[in-house]
XYZ file of C-alpha atoms in Angstrom:
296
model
C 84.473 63.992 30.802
C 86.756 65.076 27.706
C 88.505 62.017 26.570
C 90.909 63.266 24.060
C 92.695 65.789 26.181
C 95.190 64.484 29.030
C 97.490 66.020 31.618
C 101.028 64.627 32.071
C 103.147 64.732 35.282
C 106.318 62.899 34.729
C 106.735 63.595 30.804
C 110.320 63.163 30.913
C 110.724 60.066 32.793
C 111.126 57.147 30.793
C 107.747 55.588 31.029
C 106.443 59.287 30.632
C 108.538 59.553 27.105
C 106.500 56.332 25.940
C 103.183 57.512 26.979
C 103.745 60.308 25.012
C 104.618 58.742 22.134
C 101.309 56.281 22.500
C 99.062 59.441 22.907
C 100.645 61.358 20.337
C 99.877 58.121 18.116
C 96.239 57.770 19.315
C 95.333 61.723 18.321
C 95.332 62.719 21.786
C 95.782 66.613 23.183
C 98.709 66.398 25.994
C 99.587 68.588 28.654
C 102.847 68.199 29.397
C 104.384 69.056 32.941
C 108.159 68.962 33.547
C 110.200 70.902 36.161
C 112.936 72.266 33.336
C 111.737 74.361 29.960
C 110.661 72.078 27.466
C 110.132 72.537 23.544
C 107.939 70.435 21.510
C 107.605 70.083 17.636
C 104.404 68.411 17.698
C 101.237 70.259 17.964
C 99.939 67.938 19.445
C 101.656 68.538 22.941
C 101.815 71.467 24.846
C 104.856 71.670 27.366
C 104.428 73.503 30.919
C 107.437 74.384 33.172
C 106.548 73.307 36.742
C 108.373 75.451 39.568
C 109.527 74.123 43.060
C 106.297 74.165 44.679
C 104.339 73.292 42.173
C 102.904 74.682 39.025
C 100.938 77.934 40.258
C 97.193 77.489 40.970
C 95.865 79.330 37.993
C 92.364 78.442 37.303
C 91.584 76.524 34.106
C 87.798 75.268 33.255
C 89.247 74.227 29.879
C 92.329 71.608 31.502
C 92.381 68.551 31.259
C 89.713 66.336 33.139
C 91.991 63.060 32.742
C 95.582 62.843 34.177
C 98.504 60.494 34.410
C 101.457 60.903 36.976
C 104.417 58.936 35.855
C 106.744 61.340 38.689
C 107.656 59.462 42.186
C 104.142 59.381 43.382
C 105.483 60.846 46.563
C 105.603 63.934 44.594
C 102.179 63.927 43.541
C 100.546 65.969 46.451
C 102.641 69.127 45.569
C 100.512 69.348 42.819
C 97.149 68.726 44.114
C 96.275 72.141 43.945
C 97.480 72.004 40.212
C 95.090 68.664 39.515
C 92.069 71.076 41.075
C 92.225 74.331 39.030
C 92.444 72.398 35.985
C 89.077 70.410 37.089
C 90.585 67.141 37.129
C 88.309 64.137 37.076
C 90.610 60.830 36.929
C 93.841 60.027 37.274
C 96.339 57.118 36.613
C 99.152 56.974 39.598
C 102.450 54.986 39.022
C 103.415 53.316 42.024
C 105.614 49.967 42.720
C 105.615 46.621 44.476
C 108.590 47.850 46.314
C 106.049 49.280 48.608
C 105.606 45.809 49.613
C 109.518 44.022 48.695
C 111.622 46.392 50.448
C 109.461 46.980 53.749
C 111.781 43.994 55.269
C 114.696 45.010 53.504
C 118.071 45.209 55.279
C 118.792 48.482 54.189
C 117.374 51.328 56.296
C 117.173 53.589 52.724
C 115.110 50.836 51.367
C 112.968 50.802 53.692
C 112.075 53.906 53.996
C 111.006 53.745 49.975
C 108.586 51.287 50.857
C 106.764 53.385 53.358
C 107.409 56.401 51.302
C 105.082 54.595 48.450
C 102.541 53.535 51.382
C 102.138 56.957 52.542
C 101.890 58.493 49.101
C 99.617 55.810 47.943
C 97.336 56.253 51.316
C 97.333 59.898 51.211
C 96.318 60.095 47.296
C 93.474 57.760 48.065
C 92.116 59.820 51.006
C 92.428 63.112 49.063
C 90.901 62.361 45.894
C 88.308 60.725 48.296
C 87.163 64.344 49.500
C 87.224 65.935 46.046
C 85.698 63.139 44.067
C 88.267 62.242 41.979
C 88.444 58.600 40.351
C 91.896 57.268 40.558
C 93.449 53.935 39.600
C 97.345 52.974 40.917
C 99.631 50.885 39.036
C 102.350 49.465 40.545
C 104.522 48.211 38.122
C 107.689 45.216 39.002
C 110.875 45.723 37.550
C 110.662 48.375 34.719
C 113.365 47.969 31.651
C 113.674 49.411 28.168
C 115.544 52.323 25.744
C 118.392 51.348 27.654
C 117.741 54.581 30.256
C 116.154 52.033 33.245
C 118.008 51.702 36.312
C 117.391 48.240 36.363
C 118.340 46.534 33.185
C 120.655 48.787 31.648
C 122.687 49.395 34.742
C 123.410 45.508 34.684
C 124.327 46.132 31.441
C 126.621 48.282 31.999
C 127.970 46.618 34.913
C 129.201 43.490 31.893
C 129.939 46.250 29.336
C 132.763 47.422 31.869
C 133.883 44.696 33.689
C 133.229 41.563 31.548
C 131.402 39.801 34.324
C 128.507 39.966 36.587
C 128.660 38.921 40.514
C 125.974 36.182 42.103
C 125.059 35.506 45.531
C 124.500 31.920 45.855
C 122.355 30.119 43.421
C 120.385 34.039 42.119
C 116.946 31.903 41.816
C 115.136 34.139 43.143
C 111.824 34.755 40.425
C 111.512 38.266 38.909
C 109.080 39.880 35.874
C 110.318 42.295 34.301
C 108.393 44.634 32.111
C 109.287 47.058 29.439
C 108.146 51.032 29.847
C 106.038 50.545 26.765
C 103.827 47.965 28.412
C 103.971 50.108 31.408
C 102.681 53.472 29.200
C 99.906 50.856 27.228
C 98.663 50.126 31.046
C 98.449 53.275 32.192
C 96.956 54.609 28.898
C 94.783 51.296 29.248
C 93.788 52.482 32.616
C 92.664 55.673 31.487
C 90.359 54.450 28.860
C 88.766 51.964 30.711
C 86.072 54.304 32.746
C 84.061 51.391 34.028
C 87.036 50.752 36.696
C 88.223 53.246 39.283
C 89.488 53.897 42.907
C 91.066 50.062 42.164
C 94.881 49.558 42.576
C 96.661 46.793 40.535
C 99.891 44.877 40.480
C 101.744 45.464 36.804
C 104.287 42.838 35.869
C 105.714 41.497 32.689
C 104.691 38.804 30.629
C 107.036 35.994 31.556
C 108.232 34.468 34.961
C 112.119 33.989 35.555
C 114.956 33.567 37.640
C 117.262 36.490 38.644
C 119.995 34.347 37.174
C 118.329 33.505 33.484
C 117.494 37.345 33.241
C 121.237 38.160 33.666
C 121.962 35.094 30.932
C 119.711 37.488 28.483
C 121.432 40.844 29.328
C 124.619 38.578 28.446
C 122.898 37.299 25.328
C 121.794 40.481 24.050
C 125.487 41.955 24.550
C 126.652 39.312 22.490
C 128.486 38.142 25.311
C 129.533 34.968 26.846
C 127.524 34.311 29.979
C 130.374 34.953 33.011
C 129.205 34.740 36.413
C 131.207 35.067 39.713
C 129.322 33.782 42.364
C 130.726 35.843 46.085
C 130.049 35.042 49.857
C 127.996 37.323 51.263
C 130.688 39.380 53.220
C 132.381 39.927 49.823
C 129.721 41.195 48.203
C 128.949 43.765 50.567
C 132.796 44.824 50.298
C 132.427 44.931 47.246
C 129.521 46.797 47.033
C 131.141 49.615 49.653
C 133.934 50.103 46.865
C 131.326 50.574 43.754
C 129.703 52.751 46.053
C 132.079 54.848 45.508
C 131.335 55.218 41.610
C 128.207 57.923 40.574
C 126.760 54.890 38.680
C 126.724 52.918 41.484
C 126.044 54.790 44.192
C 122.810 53.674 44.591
C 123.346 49.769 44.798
C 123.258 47.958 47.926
C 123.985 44.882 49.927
C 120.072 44.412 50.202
C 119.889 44.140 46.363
C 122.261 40.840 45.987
C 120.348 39.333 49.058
C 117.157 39.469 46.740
C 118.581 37.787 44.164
C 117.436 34.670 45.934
C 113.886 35.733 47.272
C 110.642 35.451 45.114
C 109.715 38.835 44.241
C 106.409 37.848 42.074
C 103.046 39.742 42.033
C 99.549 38.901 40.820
C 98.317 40.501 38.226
C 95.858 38.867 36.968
C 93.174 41.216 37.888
C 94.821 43.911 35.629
C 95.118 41.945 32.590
C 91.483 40.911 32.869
C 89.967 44.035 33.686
C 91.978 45.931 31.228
C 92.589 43.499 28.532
C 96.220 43.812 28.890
C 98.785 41.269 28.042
C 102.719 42.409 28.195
C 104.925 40.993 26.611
C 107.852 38.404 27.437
C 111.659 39.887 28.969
C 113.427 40.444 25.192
C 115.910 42.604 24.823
C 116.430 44.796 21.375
C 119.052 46.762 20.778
C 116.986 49.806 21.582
C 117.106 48.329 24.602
C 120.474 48.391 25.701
C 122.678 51.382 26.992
C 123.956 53.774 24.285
C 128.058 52.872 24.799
C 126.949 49.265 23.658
C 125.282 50.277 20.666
C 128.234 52.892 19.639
C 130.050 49.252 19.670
């Protein structure tokens, strides 16, 4: 198996952008996959323009053996025929632990994630099954960083514009965060370590805290003064119908302030043994926030 030559599905995505950056450090050949024309001015990295369907099943003895897909793993069996011709041996899946925290969610769109992941994740492990293919699924908590995360940086935003950020009850609900660097170091990690396959592992950040003290941080690294409004429930969803009504918030819901009091913490442990991986703690640079704070 040819270990300095790796195919990339998901390049432009923000975990995909670090991984790139980590191979192109490490000497590594890249493949690069994207749906829109890309350029490159590194040698290093040579960009391929995926259609609709898929890129087309040209035959390639001299792909890559080892991949990474950083795209919505739902996505990843329009390209199985793709992952054949080029004679692909292993592969590195992202996945998520929504698959498991928004199966009883209140919201019919999140729940229909979570069994989106299931299937994907079931149908990947079946397929690479019949061709002999090793595989190894991440599935990464609440990803931040570069300020271009819907998670973080949204919240962010939220206090940028309105000065304030709205609570359901006591938010002590337990989250762990990690940044899309530690995210790309697992995956590359993952790849590396050919003693482990066919395995799938929870990936979670370095530190343990409360909904609550992560929005005190966002505040912190804003420069702001922690302001929290704390809502009944009914008011919150109201209020959540009118952002709605934003693009930026279009994709919020009622379901996400009822989480901000449940538990959503994964094990990990296995991971961070296996692949001698410790991330790091939720700290916010200025890299890290959105760009209209940093124009500040």
């Amino acid at each position: 198996m040819k270990r300095n030559h790796v195919g990339l599905l998901g390049a432009t995505s923000l975990v995909g952008s670090c991984i790139l950056q980590q191979l192109v450090t490490e000497q590594w050949q890249i493949t690069a996959f994207s749906r829109k024309p890309m350029e490159s001015n590194r040698e290093q990295i040579n960009w391929v323009q995926l259609n609709q369907a898929g890129a087309k099943p040209v035959q390639n003895k001299y792909g890559p053996a080892l991949w990474i897909c950083v795209a919505p793993i739902w996505t990843l069996p329009e390209h199985f025929s793709l992952l054949l011709t080029h004679g692909a041996q292993r592969i590195v899946i992202l996945s998520s632990t929504s698959r498991f925290s928004k199966t009883a969610s209140s919201d019919s769109g999140e729940q229909a994630i979570a069994q989106r992941l299931t299937d994907a994740e079931e149908t990947i492990e079946i397929w690479a099954k019949e061709h002999d293919i090793e595989w190894i699924i991440l599935r990464p908590t609440l990803i931040y960083g570069l300020g271009s995360d819907k998670n973080i940086s949204e919240m962010a935003r939220f206090i940028i514009r309105f000065g304030f950020f709205p609570l359901l009850g006591p938010a002590d609900g337990l989250r762990q965060p990690i940044h899309a660097k530690d995210v790309a170091t697992a995956c590359i990690l993952a790849l590396n370590t050919l003693n482990i396959k066919n395995r799938t592992y929870n990936l979670t950040g370095g530190e343990t805290l409360t909904y609550q003290e992560m929005i005190n941080r966002i505040f912190s690294a804003l420069n702001k003064k922690p302001r929290f409004i704390r809502i009944p429930r009914w008011l919150f969803q109201l209020t959540i119908s009118v952002l709605n009504w934003l693009p930026r918030y279009r994709h919020w819901t009622a379901a996400m302030a009822e989480r901000m009091n449940r538990n959503l913490v994964f094990d990990s442990i296995n991971l961070q043994q296996d692949l001698r991986f410790q991330p790091g703690s939720f700290i916010l640079s200025k890299a890290d926030l959105p760009l209209e704070q940093n124009r500040i």
